[in-house]
JSON list of C-alpha atoms in Angstrom, two decimals:
[
{"chain": "S", "resi": 1, "resn": "MET", "atom": "CA", "xyz": [17.95, -1.90, -39.78]},
{"chain": "S", "resi": 2, "resn": "ASN", "atom": "CA", "xyz": [15.69, 1.15, -39.69]},
{"chain": "S", "resi": 3, "resn": "SER", "atom": "CA", "xyz": [18.68, 3.50, -39.86]},
{"chain": "S", "resi": 4, "resn": "LEU", "atom": "CA", "xyz": [19.94, 1.65, -42.94]},
{"chain": "S", "resi": 5, "resn": "ARG", "atom": "CA", "xyz": [16.55, 2.07, -44.63]},
{"chain": "S", "resi": 6, "resn": "THR", "atom": "CA", "xyz": [16.50, 5.74, -43.69]},
{"chain": "S", "resi": 7, "resn": "TYR", "atom": "CA", "xyz": [20.02, 6.19, -45.06]},
{"chain": "S", "resi": 8, "resn": "ILE", "atom": "CA", "xyz": [19.13, 4.48, -48.35]},
{"chain": "S", "resi": 9, "resn": "LEU", "atom": "CA", "xyz": [15.95, 6.57, -48.66]},
{"chain": "S", "resi": 10, "resn": "LEU", "atom": "CA", "xyz": [17.88, 9.79, -48.04]},
{"chain": "S", "resi": 11, "resn": "LEU", "atom": "CA", "xyz": [20.53, 8.75, -50.55]},
{"chain": "S", "resi": 12, "resn": "PHE", "atom": "CA", "xyz": [17.83, 7.98, -53.13]},
{"chain": "S", "resi": 13, "resn": "LEU", "atom": "CA", "xyz": [16.16, 11.35, -52.54]},
{"chain": "S", "resi": 14, "resn": "ALA", "atom": "CA", "xyz": [19.47, 13.19, -52.80]},
{"chain": "S", "resi": 15, "resn": "PHE", "atom": "CA", "xyz": [20.23, 11.62, -56.18]},
{"chain": "S", "resi": 16, "resn": "GLY", "atom": "CA", "xyz": [16.67, 12.28, -57.35]},
{"chain": "S", "resi": 17, "resn": "LEU", "atom": "CA", "xyz": [16.87, 15.95, -56.39]},
{"chain": "S", "resi": 18, "resn": "GLN", "atom": "CA", "xyz": [20.22, 16.30, -58.14]},
{"chain": "S", "resi": 19, "resn": "GLN", "atom": "CA", "xyz": [18.62, 15.06, -61.36]},
{"chain": "S", "resi": 20, "resn": "VAL", "atom": "CA", "xyz": [15.90, 17.73, -61.07]},
{"chain": "S", "resi": 21, "resn": "GLN", "atom": "CA", "xyz": [18.48, 20.47, -60.49]},
{"chain": "S", "resi": 22, "resn": "SER", "atom": "CA", "xyz": [20.40, 19.52, -63.60]},
{"chain": "S", "resi": 23, "resn": "GLN", "atom": "CA", "xyz": [17.52, 20.81, -65.74]},
{"chain": "S", "resi": 24, "resn": "SER", "atom": "CA", "xyz": [17.58, 24.32, -64.31]},
{"chain": "S", "resi": 25, "resn": "TYR", "atom": "CA", "xyz": [19.85, 27.01, -65.77]},
{"chain": "S", "resi": 26, "resn": "HIS", "atom": "CA", "xyz": [20.64, 30.17, -63.80]},
{"chain": "S", "resi": 27, "resn": "PHE", "atom": "CA", "xyz": [21.71, 33.53, -65.20]},
{"chain": "S", "resi": 28, "resn": "LYS", "atom": "CA", "xyz": [22.36, 37.05, -63.93]},
{"chain": "S", "resi": 29, "resn": "THR", "atom": "CA", "xyz": [21.61, 40.16, -65.96]},
{"chain": "S", "resi": 30, "resn": "SER", "atom": "CA", "xyz": [23.95, 43.11, -66.25]},
{"chain": "S", "resi": 31, "resn": "GLY", "atom": "CA", "xyz": [21.79, 45.45, -68.33]},
{"chain": "S", "resi": 32, "resn": "PHE", "atom": "CA", "xyz": [18.75, 45.74, -70.57]},
{"chain": "S", "resi": 33, "resn": "SER", "atom": "CA", "xyz": [17.49, 47.74, -73.51]},
{"chain": "S", "resi": 34, "resn": "VAL", "atom": "CA", "xyz": [14.08, 48.06, -75.23]},
{"chain": "S", "resi": 35, "resn": "LEU", "atom": "CA", "xyz": [13.09, 48.48, -78.88]},
{"chain": "S", "resi": 36, "resn": "GLN", "atom": "CA", "xyz": [9.53, 49.58, -79.71]},
{"chain": "S", "resi": 37, "resn": "LYS", "atom": "CA", "xyz": [7.41, 50.03, -82.79]},
{"chain": "S", "resi": 38, "resn": "ASN", "atom": "CA", "xyz": [6.04, 53.50, -83.41]},
{"chain": "S", "resi": 39, "resn": "GLU", "atom": "CA", "xyz": [2.46, 54.44, -84.32]},
{"chain": "S", "resi": 40, "resn": "ARG", "atom": "CA", "xyz": [3.17, 53.60, -87.98]},
{"chain": "S", "resi": 41, "resn": "GLY", "atom": "CA", "xyz": [4.37, 50.10, -87.11]},
{"chain": "S", "resi": 42, "resn": "LYS", "atom": "CA", "xyz": [8.05, 50.80, -87.81]},
{"chain": "S", "resi": 43, "resn": "TRP", "atom": "CA", "xyz": [10.80, 49.86, -85.39]},
{"chain": "S", "resi": 44, "resn": "GLY", "atom": "CA", "xyz": [12.38, 52.79, -83.59]},
{"chain": "S", "resi": 45, "resn": "GLU", "atom": "CA", "xyz": [15.77, 52.95, -81.91]},
{"chain": "S", "resi": 46, "resn": "TRP", "atom": "CA", "xyz": [17.08, 50.81, -79.08]},
{"chain": "S", "resi": 47, "resn": "SER", "atom": "CA", "xyz": [16.86, 52.58, -75.72]},
{"chain": "S", "resi": 48, "resn": "ASN", "atom": "CA", "xyz": [20.04, 53.32, -73.80]},
{"chain": "S", "resi": 49, "resn": "LEU", "atom": "CA", "xyz": [21.39, 50.34, -71.90]},
{"chain": "S", "resi": 50, "resn": "ASN", "atom": "CA", "xyz": [20.11, 50.41, -68.32]},
{"chain": "S", "resi": 51, "resn": "LEU", "atom": "CA", "xyz": [22.26, 48.62, -65.75]},
{"chain": "S", "resi": 52, "resn": "VAL", "atom": "CA", "xyz": [20.31, 46.03, -63.79]},
{"chain": "S", "resi": 53, "resn": "ASN", "atom": "CA", "xyz": [21.27, 43.01, -61.69]},
{"chain": "S", "resi": 54, "resn": "LEU", "atom": "CA", "xyz": [18.46, 40.43, -61.88]},
{"chain": "S", "resi": 55, "resn": "SER", "atom": "CA", "xyz": [18.22, 36.65, -61.70]},
{"chain": "S", "resi": 56, "resn": "VAL", "atom": "CA", "xyz": [16.89, 34.65, -64.64]},
{"chain": "S", "resi": 57, "resn": "VAL", "atom": "CA", "xyz": [16.03, 30.96, -64.40]},
{"chain": "S", "resi": 58, "resn": "LEU", "atom": "CA", "xyz": [15.32, 28.62, -67.30]},
{"chain": "S", "resi": 59, "resn": "ASP", "atom": "CA", "xyz": [13.60, 25.57, -65.79]},
{"chain": "S", "resi": 60, "resn": "THR", "atom": "CA", "xyz": [12.99, 22.88, -68.40]},
{"chain": "S", "resi": 61, "resn": "ASN", "atom": "CA", "xyz": [11.30, 20.58, -65.86]},
{"chain": "S", "resi": 62, "resn": "LYS", "atom": "CA", "xyz": [8.59, 23.17, -65.14]},
{"chain": "S", "resi": 63, "resn": "HIS", "atom": "CA", "xyz": [8.69, 24.44, -68.75]},
{"chain": "S", "resi": 64, "resn": "ARG", "atom": "CA", "xyz": [9.19, 28.07, -67.79]},
{"chain": "S", "resi": 65, "resn": "ILE", "atom": "CA", "xyz": [11.57, 31.00, -67.79]},
{"chain": "S", "resi": 66, "resn": "VAL", "atom": "CA", "xyz": [11.42, 33.46, -64.91]},
{"chain": "S", "resi": 67, "resn": "VAL", "atom": "CA", "xyz": [12.97, 36.94, -64.84]},
{"chain": "S", "resi": 68, "resn": "TYR", "atom": "CA", "xyz": [13.10, 38.09, -61.23]},
{"chain": "S", "resi": 69, "resn": "SER", "atom": "CA", "xyz": [12.58, 41.80, -61.80]},
{"chain": "S", "resi": 70, "resn": "GLN", "atom": "CA", "xyz": [10.60, 44.10, -59.49]},
{"chain": "S", "resi": 71, "resn": "GLU", "atom": "CA", "xyz": [7.50, 42.64, -61.13]},
{"chain": "S", "resi": 72, "resn": "ILE", "atom": "CA", "xyz": [8.28, 38.96, -61.72]},
{"chain": "S", "resi": 73, "resn": "GLN", "atom": "CA", "xyz": [8.13, 38.05, -65.40]},
{"chain": "S", "resi": 74, "resn": "LEU", "atom": "CA", "xyz": [6.96, 34.45, -65.81]},
{"chain": "S", "resi": 75, "resn": "PHE", "atom": "CA", "xyz": [7.06, 32.86, -69.25]},
{"chain": "S", "resi": 76, "resn": "ASN", "atom": "CA", "xyz": [5.47, 29.43, -69.67]},
{"chain": "S", "resi": 77, "resn": "ILE", "atom": "CA", "xyz": [7.21, 27.54, -72.47]},
{"chain": "S", "resi": 78, "resn": "LEU", "atom": "CA", "xyz": [4.76, 26.28, -75.10]},
{"chain": "S", "resi": 79, "resn": "ASP", "atom": "CA", "xyz": [7.32, 25.00, -77.61]},
{"chain": "S", "resi": 80, "resn": "TYR", "atom": "CA", "xyz": [11.07, 24.43, -77.76]},
{"chain": "S", "resi": 81, "resn": "ILE", "atom": "CA", "xyz": [12.49, 25.62, -81.07]},
{"chain": "S", "resi": 82, "resn": "GLU", "atom": "CA", "xyz": [15.40, 23.69, -82.57]},
{"chain": "S", "resi": 83, "resn": "ARG", "atom": "CA", "xyz": [18.86, 25.11, -81.77]},
{"chain": "S", "resi": 84, "resn": "GLU", "atom": "CA", "xyz": [20.26, 27.32, -84.53]},
{"chain": "S", "resi": 85, "resn": "GLU", "atom": "CA", "xyz": [23.93, 28.03, -85.17]},
{"chain": "S", "resi": 86, "resn": "ASN", "atom": "CA", "xyz": [25.79, 30.10, -87.73]},
{"chain": "S", "resi": 87, "resn": "ASP", "atom": "CA", "xyz": [29.21, 31.76, -87.96]},
{"chain": "S", "resi": 88, "resn": "THR", "atom": "CA", "xyz": [28.32, 34.45, -85.42]},
{"chain": "S", "resi": 89, "resn": "ASP", "atom": "CA", "xyz": [25.61, 33.10, -83.10]},
{"chain": "S", "resi": 90, "resn": "ILE", "atom": "CA", "xyz": [24.23, 30.09, -81.25]},
{"chain": "S", "resi": 91, "resn": "THR", "atom": "CA", "xyz": [20.50, 30.51, -80.56]},
{"chain": "S", "resi": 92, "resn": "TYR", "atom": "CA", "xyz": [18.11, 28.61, -78.30]},
{"chain": "S", "resi": 93, "resn": "SER", "atom": "CA", "xyz": [14.52, 29.82, -78.72]},
{"chain": "S", "resi": 94, "resn": "PHE", "atom": "CA", "xyz": [11.23, 29.14, -76.96]},
{"chain": "S", "resi": 95, "resn": "MET", "atom": "CA", "xyz": [7.65, 30.05, -77.82]},
{"chain": "S", "resi": 96, "resn": "CYS", "atom": "CA", "xyz": [6.05, 31.25, -74.58]},
{"chain": "S", "resi": 97, "resn": "LYS", "atom": "CA", "xyz": [3.07, 32.85, -72.88]},
{"chain": "S", "resi": 98, "resn": "ASP", "atom": "CA", "xyz": [3.74, 35.57, -70.32]},
{"chain": "S", "resi": 99, "resn": "ASN", "atom": "CA", "xyz": [1.97, 36.42, -67.03]},
{"chain": "S", "resi": 100, "resn": "ASP", "atom": "CA", "xyz": [-0.81, 38.17, -68.99]},
{"chain": "S", "resi": 101, "resn": "GLY", "atom": "CA", "xyz": [-1.34, 35.31, -71.46]},
{"chain": "S", "resi": 102, "resn": "ARG", "atom": "CA", "xyz": [0.39, 37.14, -74.32]},
{"chain": "S", "resi": 103, "resn": "GLU", "atom": "CA", "xyz": [2.45, 35.01, -76.69]},
{"chain": "S", "resi": 104, "resn": "CYS", "atom": "CA", "xyz": [6.09, 35.90, -77.21]},
{"chain": "S", "resi": 105, "resn": "LYS", "atom": "CA", "xyz": [9.34, 34.33, -78.34]},
{"chain": "S", "resi": 106, "resn": "LEU", "atom": "CA", "xyz": [12.31, 34.17, -75.99]},
{"chain": "S", "resi": 107, "resn": "SER", "atom": "CA", "xyz": [15.78, 33.53, -77.35]},
{"chain": "S", "resi": 108, "resn": "ILE", "atom": "CA", "xyz": [19.07, 32.98, -75.57]},
{"chain": "S", "resi": 109, "resn": "ILE", "atom": "CA", "xyz": [21.76, 34.01, -78.04]},
{"chain": "S", "resi": 110, "resn": "THR", "atom": "CA", "xyz": [25.49, 33.42, -77.61]},
{"chain": "S", "resi": 111, "resn": "ARG", "atom": "CA", "xyz": [27.57, 35.85, -79.67]},
{"chain": "S", "resi": 112, "resn": "LYS", "atom": "CA", "xyz": [30.57, 33.83, -80.87]},
{"chain": "S", "resi": 113, "resn": "LYS", "atom": "CA", "xyz": [32.53, 36.81, -82.18]},
{"chain": "S", "resi": 114, "resn": "GLN", "atom": "CA", "xyz": [31.94, 38.88, -79.03]},
{"chain": "S", "resi": 115, "resn": "ASP", "atom": "CA", "xyz": [33.80, 36.67, -76.53]},
{"chain": "S", "resi": 116, "resn": "PHE", "atom": "CA", "xyz": [30.74, 34.37, -76.34]},
{"chain": "S", "resi": 117, "resn": "ARG", "atom": "CA", "xyz": [28.61, 37.08, -74.74]},
{"chain": "S", "resi": 118, "resn": "LYS", "atom": "CA", "xyz": [25.05, 35.90, -73.96]},
{"chain": "S", "resi": 119, "resn": "GLN", "atom": "CA", "xyz": [21.82, 37.83, -74.42]},
{"chain": "S", "resi": 120, "resn": "LEU", "atom": "CA", "xyz": [18.19, 37.06, -73.63]},
{"chain": "S", "resi": 121, "resn": "TYR", "atom": "CA", "xyz": [15.71, 38.49, -76.15]},
{"chain": "S", "resi": 122, "resn": "ILE", "atom": "CA", "xyz": [12.00, 38.73, -75.29]},
{"chain": "S", "resi": 123, "resn": "ASN", "atom": "CA", "xyz": [10.19, 39.35, -78.59]},
{"chain": "S", "resi": 124, "resn": "TYR", "atom": "CA", "xyz": [6.62, 40.65, -78.73]},
{"chain": "S", "resi": 125, "resn": "ASP", "atom": "CA", "xyz": [4.82, 41.94, -81.82]},
{"chain": "S", "resi": 126, "resn": "ASP", "atom": "CA", "xyz": [5.21, 45.58, -80.75]},
{"chain": "S", "resi": 127, "resn": "HIS", "atom": "CA", "xyz": [8.40, 45.60, -78.67]},
{"chain": "S", "resi": 128, "resn": "ILE", "atom": "CA", "xyz": [11.57, 43.68, -77.86]},
{"chain": "S", "resi": 129, "resn": "ILE", "atom": "CA", "xyz": [13.44, 43.56, -74.56]},
{"chain": "S", "resi": 130, "resn": "VAL", "atom": "CA", "xyz": [17.06, 42.43, -74.49]},
{"chain": "S", "resi": 131, "resn": "TYR", "atom": "CA", "xyz": [19.01, 41.50, -71.36]},
{"chain": "S", "resi": 132, "resn": "ASN", "atom": "CA", "xyz": [22.76, 40.97, -71.30]},
{"chain": "S", "resi": 133, "resn": "ILE", "atom": "CA", "xyz": [23.21, 37.80, -69.22]},
{"chain": "S", "resi": 134, "resn": "ILE", "atom": "CA", "xyz": [25.94, 35.67, -67.72]},
{"chain": "S", "resi": 135, "resn": "THR", "atom": "CA", "xyz": [25.67, 32.06, -66.59]},
{"chain": "S", "resi": 136, "resn": "VAL", "atom": "CA", "xyz": [25.96, 31.50, -62.83]}
]
């Protein structure tokens, strides 16, 4: 009887853990670029695309997005912005706070007219980082 209870408990835990995993989305980056404001507050030019292979995890259970770069970038999600869609893009956005407590907006954009290419934008007041991402 004890083995039956143990089996049922393990089965229950396995299904419970599967439910938790379903709320986590994993991506890999292939490159990134940065756009900065100059001293006059005007946007400059995008930097050259730098190739980089990083993991990105969107975890809606823990309300965070993590970019596993050399220095881990942790973004705590404060607000989920309603999904937007138009003829060219599908956008999921999140208002966040980063490791340093600075507010920023993260957006995962799918480019419909570019073979459904995905990009992660990290928008601050003075600079924007964009990562090209793929779902894994």
